[in-house]
Amino acid sequence: MVLADFARPNSLAGLVDLARLAQLGVDVDGTAITDGSASLSWRDFDRRIGQLAAVLVAGAVRPGDRVAVHLAKSVDSFCAVHAVLRVGAVMVPLDPLAPVAAVSTVAADAEPAALITDARDAVLGPLIDQLRPPLVVLPTRDNLPDVPAEHRAGATVTADAIAAADPLTAHNDDGADSVGPDDAAYIIYTSGSTGRPKGIVHTHASALAYAHAAAELYSLTPADHHANIAPLHFDQSTFELYAAPLAGASVLVVPDPVMRFPASLAQLVVEQRVTVWYSVPYLLTQLLERGGLDERDLSSLRWVLFGGESFPPAALAALMQRVPTCRFSNVYGPAEVNQCTHYEPQSPPDATVPIGPAWAAASVLVVDADGDPTNAAEVTGDAAGQLLVASSTMMRGYWRRDDLTERAVVRRGTSPETPWYVTGDLVRRRPDGDLEFLGRADNQVKVRGHRIELEAIDAVLLDQPGVAAATVVVDRAGDGDRLVAAVVAHDAPIDERVMLTALRRVLPSYAVPSVITSVPSLPRTGTGKVDRNAAATMLDPGRE
């Protein structure tokens, strides 16, 4: 799909615009968004966004102010995001499943002028008490039970007041009209290497550049129905938040409880006739193993996108065989640049699925990983190197962390006018030009003098028969460093000796784990990725 000029708004505030959508051929009385229980037409979606925007303006939220969104995935969460953007404020998504202390640390860094939340009573009081936001918006509540008066630091707006608000249906109000392309649109926080969260600031321009590129690459149209799998605080969610409405496509917001039951998730995808899916591979393997896919009609799916971690080739092959008419894409891109490469595996996929070439919105360089990124030499052939990315989808920088921004975004002598993002990821070019992801530079460890990429061992473990999930960590507690693998079996128990023999056939001796431990499950982050640090603690509880 090539979007016409009229379909390209100047800011994210103009995405849910009925006149623009009508020009795209969207039925504005058709379904825009559903979560399986509640649904809104485009007209009602626009009105709901306008009502929330009116509440924010009445509460003195102004362009550039940060607004924290602490909501479970639902129709309301999407309305809240677009309401914040409509008034020119900066959306800060918070993890609604994280402990209050962790959420407060992130939110306190952003200093929000307002908090939009549906937190349960036990969380709401402490959250408000710690943040003390001038405005609290409760889109699913009509009262504040069990929240002591001393916790109510500012004005509170409940569901009844929101429903009675006059929507800001015009898109040229003082807030949205003052937004420029280089103004901040949202801040996504990721864990920093020091344990201090860092906020990635994306602008209206970088977010729209991503939305445009994604809509065109994946041929999004008003006939599409996207499954929103990722939580708001995970950058994958920007695909459904921004690219889908840009193209006039509707969205199924999959509620968190449904995500825990693969069979229920698969049934919802079938019932809602989902056409486009984007998630981490783990959720796709769960669907394959426990979703009862052989009994379901998945013919509506036309494109499945996956990224964030390696997809075991055997599981990918099985899924591709199960949905033969569907296209699959391995999507790579740190949150700082949204997306920068794209690869469509063929059936059956290669033993190692590459991340592909740069997509149209980005340029990439592979440079000497040991050199200064500002002048490191480009590597040739298939040698490993660090990946640098230049893209219109790149972040503006890290929130109030100029020191981090200066290290992450560099200018090179050969092209001083171009900012390059230093990914910290190791890649190599295959003979066909596609990039192959090797792992994180900070996950490249030395064991007995040998350099080892932990992700490379993970990939080999995942490719072994009977393995559902796996990760490897470095145990430095004994007389010498050693590799320890944690493995989750599909059904039958893992035979450690048999697996070690198989690993020795494909890995150099120094990369073969000394110990393979069977575990019932692996700890995962809120976005579904394996949490390697937590796995290391699980294997060695005494580790700090």
Coordinates of C-alpha atoms in Angstrom, one line a residue:
M1 CA 0.0 0.0 0.0
V2 CA 1.3 3.5 -0.9
L3 CA -0.4 6.1 1.3
A4 CA -1.6 9.2 -0.5
D5 CA -0.5 12.6 0.8
F6 CA -3.9 13.2 2.5
A7 CA -3.4 10.1 4.5
R8 CA -0.1 11.3 6.1
P9 CA -1.0 13.5 9.1
N10 CA 1.5 16.0 10.4
S11 CA 1.5 14.4 13.9
L12 CA 0.2 11.5 15.8
A13 CA -2.7 13.7 17.0
G14 CA -4.2 13.4 13.6
L15 CA -4.3 9.6 13.3
V16 CA -7.9 9.0 14.4
D17 CA -9.4 11.7 12.2
L18 CA -12.8 10.8 10.7
A19 CA -12.3 13.0 7.6
R20 CA -8.9 11.5 6.9
L21 CA -10.1 8.0 7.5
A22 CA -13.2 8.5 5.2
Q23 CA -10.8 9.6 2.4
L24 CA -9.0 6.2 2.9
G25 CA -12.3 4.4 2.3
V26 CA -12.8 3.5 5.9
D27 CA -16.4 3.0 7.1
V28 CA -16.3 5.3 10.1
D29 CA -19.3 3.4 11.6
G30 CA -17.4 0.1 11.3
T31 CA -15.4 -1.4 14.1
A32 CA -12.2 0.4 14.9
I33 CA -11.1 -1.4 18.0
T34 CA -12.3 -4.3 20.2
D35 CA -10.9 -6.2 23.2
G36 CA -13.2 -9.2 22.7
S37 CA -15.8 -7.8 25.0
A38 CA -16.1 -4.0 24.4
S39 CA -15.9 -2.6 20.9
L40 CA -15.9 0.9 19.4
S41 CA -16.6 2.1 15.9
W42 CA -14.2 4.7 14.4
R43 CA -16.8 7.4 15.2
D44 CA -17.2 6.3 18.8
F45 CA -13.4 5.8 19.1
D46 CA -12.9 9.4 18.0
R47 CA -15.5 10.6 20.5
R48 CA -14.0 8.6 23.4
I49 CA -10.6 10.0 22.6
G50 CA -12.0 13.5 22.4
Q51 CA -13.7 13.1 25.8
L52 CA -10.5 12.0 27.5
A53 CA -8.6 14.8 25.8
A54 CA -11.2 17.3 27.1
V55 CA -10.6 16.0 30.6
L56 CA -6.9 16.4 30.3
V57 CA -7.2 19.9 29.0
A58 CA -9.6 20.8 31.8
G59 CA -7.1 19.4 34.2
A60 CA -4.4 21.8 32.9
V61 CA -2.4 19.3 30.9
R62 CA -0.5 21.2 28.2
P63 CA 1.6 20.3 25.2
G64 CA 4.9 18.8 26.3
D65 CA 3.6 17.6 29.6
R66 CA 4.1 14.0 30.4
V67 CA 1.0 11.8 31.0
A68 CA 1.5 8.4 32.5
V69 CA -0.8 5.6 31.2
H70 CA -1.1 2.8 33.7
L71 CA -3.9 0.6 32.2
A72 CA -4.5 -3.0 31.6
K73 CA -4.7 -3.8 27.8
S74 CA -8.2 -2.9 26.6
V75 CA -10.1 -0.5 24.5
D76 CA -9.6 2.1 27.2
S77 CA -5.8 1.8 27.1
F78 CA -5.8 2.7 23.3
C79 CA -8.2 5.5 23.9
A80 CA -6.0 6.9 26.6
V81 CA -2.9 6.8 24.4
H82 CA -4.5 8.7 21.6
A83 CA -6.1 11.2 24.0
V84 CA -2.7 12.1 25.4
L85 CA -1.3 12.6 21.8
R86 CA -4.3 14.6 20.7
V87 CA -3.6 17.3 23.3
G88 CA 0.1 17.4 22.4
A89 CA 1.2 15.8 25.6
V90 CA 3.9 13.1 25.9
M91 CA 2.6 9.6 26.5
V92 CA 4.5 7.5 29.1
P93 CA 3.2 3.9 29.2
L94 CA 3.7 2.1 32.5
D95 CA 3.6 -1.7 33.1
P96 CA 0.3 -2.3 35.0
L97 CA 1.6 -5.7 36.1
A98 CA 4.9 -4.5 37.7
P99 CA 5.3 -3.8 41.4
V100 CA 4.3 -0.3 42.6
A101 CA 7.9 0.5 43.5
A102 CA 9.2 -0.3 40.0
V103 CA 6.4 1.7 38.4
S104 CA 6.9 4.6 40.6
T105 CA 10.7 4.7 39.8
V106 CA 9.9 5.0 36.1
A107 CA 7.1 7.5 36.5
A108 CA 9.0 9.6 39.0
D109 CA 11.7 10.0 36.3
A110 CA 9.1 11.3 33.8
E111 CA 7.4 13.6 36.3
P112 CA 3.9 13.2 34.9
A113 CA 1.4 16.0 35.0
A114 CA -1.4 13.4 35.0
L115 CA -1.9 9.7 35.7
I116 CA -4.5 7.6 33.8
T117 CA -5.0 4.4 35.6
D118 CA -7.4 1.5 36.4
A119 CA -5.2 0.2 39.2
R120 CA -7.0 -1.9 41.8
D121 CA -7.5 -0.4 45.3
A122 CA -4.4 -2.1 46.8
V123 CA -2.2 -0.5 44.2
L124 CA -4.0 2.8 43.6
G125 CA -3.4 4.4 46.9
P126 CA 0.3 3.8 47.1
L127 CA 0.8 4.7 43.4
I128 CA -0.9 8.0 43.8
D129 CA 0.9 8.6 47.1
Q130 CA 4.3 8.1 45.6
L131 CA 3.7 10.0 42.4
R132 CA 1.5 12.9 43.7
P133 CA 0.3 13.7 40.1
P134 CA -1.7 17.0 39.8
L135 CA -4.4 15.0 37.9
V136 CA -5.6 11.4 38.2
V137 CA -8.0 10.0 35.6
L138 CA -9.9 6.8 36.2
P139 CA -11.6 5.8 33.0
T140 CA -13.1 2.6 34.4
R141 CA -14.1 3.8 37.8
D142 CA -16.9 6.1 39.1
N143 CA -15.5 6.4 42.6
L144 CA -12.3 6.1 44.8
P145 CA -13.2 3.5 47.3
D146 CA -10.6 2.7 50.0
V147 CA -8.2 5.5 48.8
P148 CA -7.6 7.7 51.8
A149 CA -8.0 11.5 51.3
E150 CA -4.3 12.0 52.0
H151 CA -3.4 10.0 48.9
R152 CA -5.4 12.3 46.7
A153 CA -2.7 14.7 45.8
G154 CA -4.5 16.4 42.9
A155 CA -7.8 16.5 41.0
T156 CA -9.5 13.2 40.3
V157 CA -11.7 12.5 37.3
T158 CA -13.8 9.4 37.2
A159 CA -15.6 7.4 34.5
D160 CA -18.9 9.3 34.9
A161 CA -17.2 12.7 34.4
I162 CA -15.4 11.4 31.3
A163 CA -18.6 10.2 29.8
A164 CA -20.2 13.6 30.4
A165 CA -17.4 15.6 28.9
D166 CA -17.8 17.3 25.5
P167 CA -15.3 15.7 23.2
L168 CA -12.5 17.8 21.6
T169 CA -13.5 16.6 18.1
A170 CA -11.6 19.4 16.3
H171 CA -7.9 18.6 15.6
N172 CA -6.8 22.2 15.4
D173 CA -7.2 23.0 19.1
D174 CA -4.5 24.8 20.9
G175 CA -2.8 21.6 22.0
A176 CA -2.6 19.5 18.8
D177 CA -2.1 22.5 16.6
S178 CA 1.1 23.5 18.4
V179 CA 2.7 20.1 18.0
G180 CA 5.7 20.0 15.7
P181 CA 7.3 17.0 14.1
D182 CA 10.3 17.2 16.3
D183 CA 8.3 17.4 19.5
A184 CA 8.3 14.4 21.9
A185 CA 5.3 12.1 21.4
Y186 CA 6.0 9.2 23.8
I187 CA 8.7 7.9 26.1
I188 CA 9.3 4.1 26.5
Y189 CA 11.4 3.0 29.4
T190 CA 13.8 0.1 29.2
S191 CA 16.1 -1.3 31.9
G192 CA 19.5 0.3 31.8
S193 CA 22.8 -1.6 32.3
T194 CA 23.2 0.0 35.7
G195 CA 19.7 -1.0 36.8
R196 CA 18.4 2.6 36.4
P197 CA 15.6 2.7 33.8
K198 CA 16.2 4.9 30.8
G199 CA 13.5 6.7 28.8
I200 CA 13.6 6.5 25.0
V201 CA 12.1 9.6 23.6
H202 CA 10.4 9.3 20.2
T203 CA 9.0 12.3 18.4
H204 CA 5.9 12.6 16.2
A205 CA 8.2 12.5 13.2
S206 CA 10.0 9.3 14.2
A207 CA 6.8 7.6 15.1
L208 CA 5.1 8.6 11.9
A209 CA 8.1 7.6 9.8
Y210 CA 7.9 4.1 11.4
A211 CA 4.1 3.9 10.9
H212 CA 4.4 5.0 7.2
A213 CA 7.2 2.5 6.5
A214 CA 5.4 -0.4 8.2
A215 CA 2.1 0.4 6.5
E216 CA 3.7 0.3 3.1
L217 CA 6.0 -2.7 3.7
Y218 CA 3.2 -4.9 5.1
S219 CA 0.6 -3.5 2.7
L220 CA -1.8 -2.5 5.4
T221 CA -5.3 -1.5 4.4
P222 CA -8.7 -0.7 6.0
A223 CA -9.6 -4.4 5.5
D224 CA -6.9 -5.5 8.0
H225 CA -7.6 -6.5 11.6
H226 CA -4.5 -6.4 13.8
A227 CA -3.9 -8.5 16.9
N228 CA -2.3 -6.3 19.6
I229 CA -0.3 -8.7 21.7
A230 CA 2.4 -6.5 23.1
P231 CA 1.8 -4.4 26.2
L232 CA 1.9 -0.6 25.9
H233 CA 5.3 -0.3 27.5
F234 CA 6.9 -2.6 24.9
D235 CA 7.9 -1.0 21.6
Q236 CA 6.2 -3.7 19.5
S237 CA 2.8 -2.1 20.5
T238 CA 3.6 1.0 18.3
F239 CA 2.7 -1.2 15.3
E240 CA -0.9 -1.4 16.3
L241 CA -1.0 2.0 18.1
Y242 CA 0.2 4.0 15.1
A243 CA 0.6 2.0 11.9
A244 CA -2.8 0.4 12.1
P245 CA -4.9 3.6 12.4
L246 CA -2.6 5.3 9.8
A247 CA -3.9 2.8 7.3
G248 CA -7.4 2.6 8.7
A249 CA -7.0 -0.9 9.9
S250 CA -8.9 -2.1 13.0
V251 CA -7.3 -3.6 16.1
L252 CA -8.1 -6.5 18.5
V253 CA -6.5 -5.6 21.8
V254 CA -5.9 -9.0 23.4
P255 CA -6.6 -8.7 27.2
D256 CA -3.8 -9.9 29.5
P257 CA -5.9 -12.8 31.0
V258 CA -6.4 -14.3 27.6
M259 CA -2.7 -14.2 26.9
R260 CA -2.2 -16.9 29.6
F261 CA -4.3 -19.5 27.8
P262 CA -3.0 -20.3 24.3
A263 CA -6.2 -22.1 23.4
S264 CA -8.3 -19.1 24.3
L265 CA -6.0 -16.8 22.5
A266 CA -6.1 -18.9 19.3
Q267 CA -9.9 -19.0 19.5
L268 CA -10.1 -15.2 19.8
V269 CA -7.8 -14.8 16.8
V270 CA -10.2 -17.1 14.8
E271 CA -13.4 -15.4 16.0
Q272 CA -12.1 -11.9 15.2
R273 CA -10.7 -12.9 11.8
V274 CA -7.2 -11.4 12.6
T275 CA -5.2 -10.7 9.5
V276 CA -1.9 -9.3 10.9
W277 CA -0.1 -10.6 14.0
Y278 CA 3.1 -9.2 15.7
S279 CA 4.7 -10.8 18.8
V280 CA 7.8 -12.3 20.3
P281 CA 8.4 -15.9 19.1
Y282 CA 7.6 -17.4 22.5
L283 CA 3.9 -16.7 22.2
L284 CA 3.8 -18.2 18.7
T285 CA 5.4 -21.4 20.0
Q286 CA 2.9 -21.5 22.8
L287 CA 0.1 -21.3 20.3
L288 CA 1.7 -24.0 18.3
E289 CA 2.1 -26.3 21.3
R290 CA -1.0 -25.6 23.3
G291 CA -3.4 -23.6 21.1
G292 CA -5.1 -26.5 19.3
L293 CA -4.2 -25.0 15.9
D294 CA -5.0 -28.2 14.1
E295 CA -8.6 -27.7 15.0
R296 CA -8.8 -24.0 14.1
D297 CA -9.3 -22.1 10.8
L298 CA -6.4 -19.6 10.6
S299 CA -7.0 -18.7 6.9
S300 CA -7.7 -15.1 7.8
L301 CA -4.0 -14.6 8.8
R302 CA -2.1 -13.1 5.9
W303 CA 1.1 -11.9 7.7
V304 CA 2.8 -12.9 11.0
L305 CA 5.6 -10.7 12.3
F306 CA 7.9 -11.9 15.0
G307 CA 10.9 -10.3 16.7
G308 CA 12.6 -9.6 20.0
E309 CA 14.4 -13.0 20.3
S310 CA 15.4 -16.0 18.2
F311 CA 12.6 -18.2 16.8
P312 CA 13.6 -21.9 17.0
P313 CA 13.8 -23.0 13.3
A314 CA 11.9 -26.3 13.9
A315 CA 9.0 -24.4 15.6
L316 CA 9.0 -21.8 12.9
A317 CA 8.9 -24.5 10.2
A318 CA 5.9 -26.2 11.9
L319 CA 4.0 -23.0 12.2
M320 CA 4.7 -22.0 8.6
Q321 CA 3.4 -25.5 7.5
R322 CA 0.3 -25.0 9.6
V323 CA -0.6 -21.7 7.9
P324 CA 0.9 -22.1 4.4
T325 CA -0.9 -19.1 2.8
C326 CA 0.5 -16.7 5.4
R327 CA 3.6 -14.6 5.0
F328 CA 6.1 -14.5 7.9
S329 CA 8.7 -11.9 8.8
N330 CA 11.6 -11.8 11.2
V331 CA 11.5 -8.1 12.4
Y332 CA 14.6 -6.6 14.0
G333 CA 15.1 -3.2 15.5
P334 CA 15.9 -1.9 19.0
A335 CA 13.3 0.4 20.6
E336 CA 15.5 3.3 19.8
V337 CA 14.9 2.9 16.1
N338 CA 11.6 0.9 16.1
Q339 CA 12.5 -1.3 13.2
C340 CA 15.5 -1.3 10.8
T341 CA 15.6 -4.7 9.1
H342 CA 13.1 -7.3 7.8
Y343 CA 13.5 -10.8 6.5
E344 CA 10.9 -13.2 5.1
P345 CA 11.9 -16.8 5.6
Q346 CA 10.9 -19.4 3.1
S347 CA 9.4 -22.7 4.0
P348 CA 11.3 -24.6 5.4
P349 CA 13.3 -21.8 7.0
D350 CA 17.1 -21.8 7.2
A351 CA 18.8 -23.4 10.2
T352 CA 19.6 -19.9 11.3
V353 CA 17.0 -17.3 10.5
P354 CA 18.7 -14.0 9.5
I355 CA 17.3 -10.6 10.4
G356 CA 17.6 -9.6 6.7
P357 CA 18.7 -6.4 4.9
A358 CA 17.8 -2.9 6.0
W359 CA 14.3 -1.9 5.2
A360 CA 13.5 1.2 3.1
A361 CA 13.5 3.6 6.1
A362 CA 17.0 2.7 7.3
S363 CA 20.7 2.4 6.4
V364 CA 23.0 0.1 8.3
L365 CA 26.8 -0.3 8.8
V366 CA 28.7 -3.2 10.3
V367 CA 31.8 -1.9 12.0
D368 CA 34.7 -3.2 14.0
A369 CA 33.2 -4.0 17.4
D370 CA 36.4 -3.2 19.3
G371 CA 36.8 0.3 17.7
D372 CA 35.3 3.7 18.5
P373 CA 32.0 3.8 16.6
T374 CA 32.7 7.3 15.4
N375 CA 35.6 6.0 13.3
A376 CA 35.6 2.2 13.5
A377 CA 36.4 0.6 10.2
E378 CA 33.6 -1.2 8.3
V379 CA 34.1 -5.0 8.4
T380 CA 34.3 -6.9 5.2
G381 CA 33.1 -10.4 4.1
D382 CA 31.3 -12.3 6.8
A383 CA 33.3 -11.1 9.7
A384 CA 31.4 -10.2 12.9
G385 CA 31.0 -6.6 13.8
Q386 CA 28.8 -4.1 15.6
L387 CA 25.7 -2.8 13.9
L388 CA 25.1 0.9 13.4
V389 CA 21.7 2.2 12.2
A390 CA 20.7 5.5 10.6
S391 CA 17.0 6.0 10.2
S392 CA 14.1 8.5 10.1
T393 CA 12.5 6.3 12.7
M394 CA 15.3 7.0 15.3
M395 CA 14.6 8.3 18.7
R396 CA 15.4 11.9 19.7
G397 CA 17.5 10.7 22.6
Y398 CA 17.2 9.4 26.1
W399 CA 15.0 11.4 28.5
R400 CA 17.2 13.7 30.6
R401 CA 20.3 11.5 29.9
D402 CA 22.5 13.5 27.5
D403 CA 25.4 11.3 28.6
L404 CA 23.7 8.2 27.3
T405 CA 22.5 9.9 24.1
E406 CA 26.0 11.1 23.3
R407 CA 27.3 7.5 23.5
A408 CA 24.4 5.9 21.7
V409 CA 24.0 8.4 18.8
V410 CA 27.3 9.3 17.0
R411 CA 28.5 11.1 13.9
R412 CA 31.1 9.4 11.7
G413 CA 33.8 11.2 9.9
T414 CA 32.7 9.7 6.6
S415 CA 29.2 11.1 7.0
P416 CA 29.2 13.8 9.7
E417 CA 25.7 15.0 8.8
T418 CA 24.2 11.6 9.5
P419 CA 23.4 10.4 13.1
W420 CA 24.0 6.7 13.6
Y421 CA 22.6 4.7 16.5
V422 CA 25.1 2.3 18.1
T423 CA 23.0 -0.8 18.7
G424 CA 25.4 -2.8 20.8
D425 CA 24.4 -5.8 18.7
L426 CA 26.8 -8.1 16.9
V427 CA 26.0 -9.2 13.4
R428 CA 27.6 -10.6 10.3
R429 CA 26.8 -10.3 6.6
R430 CA 25.9 -13.6 4.9
P431 CA 27.1 -14.1 1.3
D432 CA 23.6 -13.1 0.0
G433 CA 23.9 -9.7 1.9
D434 CA 21.4 -10.6 4.7
L435 CA 22.4 -9.8 8.2
E436 CA 22.6 -12.5 10.8
F437 CA 22.2 -11.6 14.5
L438 CA 24.9 -13.0 16.7
G439 CA 24.0 -11.5 20.0
R440 CA 24.6 -8.6 22.3
A441 CA 28.1 -7.1 22.6
D442 CA 27.5 -7.0 26.3
N443 CA 26.5 -10.7 26.2
Q444 CA 29.7 -11.6 24.5
V445 CA 31.6 -13.2 27.4
K446 CA 35.0 -14.7 27.9
V447 CA 35.2 -18.2 29.3
R448 CA 38.7 -19.7 29.8
G449 CA 40.0 -17.1 27.3
H450 CA 37.5 -17.8 24.5
R451 CA 35.0 -15.2 23.3
I452 CA 31.4 -16.6 23.3
E453 CA 28.1 -15.2 22.3
L454 CA 25.5 -16.5 24.7
E455 CA 22.6 -16.0 22.2
A456 CA 24.4 -18.3 19.7
I457 CA 24.4 -21.1 22.3
D458 CA 20.7 -20.4 23.1
A459 CA 19.9 -20.9 19.4
V460 CA 21.6 -24.3 19.3
L461 CA 19.9 -25.4 22.5
L462 CA 16.5 -24.3 21.1
D463 CA 17.1 -26.3 18.0
Q464 CA 17.5 -29.6 19.9
P465 CA 14.6 -32.1 19.8
G466 CA 12.2 -31.9 22.8
V467 CA 13.4 -28.5 23.9
A468 CA 10.6 -25.9 24.5
A469 CA 12.7 -23.1 25.9
A470 CA 16.3 -22.6 26.9
T471 CA 19.0 -20.2 28.0
V472 CA 22.6 -20.3 29.0
V473 CA 24.4 -18.3 31.8
V474 CA 27.9 -18.0 33.0
D475 CA 28.6 -19.4 36.5
R476 CA 31.7 -17.6 37.9
A477 CA 31.3 -19.0 41.5
G478 CA 33.5 -22.0 41.3
D479 CA 37.2 -22.5 40.6
G480 CA 36.8 -21.4 37.0
D481 CA 34.1 -19.9 34.8
R482 CA 31.7 -22.4 33.2
L483 CA 28.6 -22.3 31.1
V484 CA 25.3 -23.6 32.6
A485 CA 22.2 -24.2 30.5
A486 CA 18.6 -24.2 31.8
V487 CA 16.3 -26.2 29.6
V488 CA 12.5 -26.6 29.5
A489 CA 11.3 -29.8 28.0
H490 CA 8.2 -30.2 25.8
D491 CA 7.0 -33.5 27.3
A492 CA 9.6 -36.2 27.9
P493 CA 12.4 -35.4 30.3
I494 CA 15.7 -34.2 28.8
D495 CA 18.6 -36.7 28.8
E496 CA 21.6 -34.5 29.6
R497 CA 24.2 -36.9 28.2
V498 CA 22.4 -37.2 24.9
M499 CA 22.0 -33.5 24.6
L500 CA 25.6 -32.8 25.5
T501 CA 26.7 -35.3 22.8
A502 CA 24.5 -33.5 20.3
L503 CA 25.9 -30.1 21.3
R504 CA 29.5 -31.2 20.9
R505 CA 28.7 -32.0 17.2
V506 CA 27.8 -28.4 16.4
L507 CA 29.6 -26.2 19.0
P508 CA 33.3 -25.8 19.7
S509 CA 34.3 -27.5 22.9
Y510 CA 34.7 -24.2 24.9
A511 CA 31.0 -23.2 24.0
V512 CA 29.4 -26.5 25.2
P513 CA 27.7 -26.0 28.6
S514 CA 29.3 -27.8 31.5
V515 CA 25.9 -28.5 33.0
I516 CA 22.4 -28.8 31.6
T517 CA 19.7 -28.4 34.1
S518 CA 16.0 -29.2 33.4
V519 CA 13.6 -26.6 34.8
P520 CA 9.8 -26.4 34.7
S521 CA 9.8 -22.9 33.2
L522 CA 12.1 -19.9 32.6
P523 CA 11.6 -16.5 34.1
R524 CA 10.5 -14.0 31.5
T525 CA 10.2 -10.2 31.3
G526 CA 6.9 -8.5 31.0
T527 CA 7.3 -8.5 27.2
G528 CA 7.7 -12.3 27.0
K529 CA 11.5 -12.5 26.5
V530 CA 13.6 -14.8 28.6
D531 CA 15.1 -12.9 31.6
R532 CA 18.7 -14.2 31.5
N533 CA 19.7 -12.4 34.8
A534 CA 16.7 -13.9 36.6
A535 CA 17.5 -17.3 35.2
A536 CA 21.1 -17.0 36.6
T537 CA 19.6 -16.2 40.0
M538 CA 17.2 -19.2 39.7
L539 CA 20.1 -21.5 39.0
D540 CA 22.2 -20.0 41.8
P541 CA 20.0 -18.5 44.5
G542 CA 23.0 -17.2 46.3
R543 CA 24.0 -14.9 43.4
E544 CA 23.5 -11.2 44.1

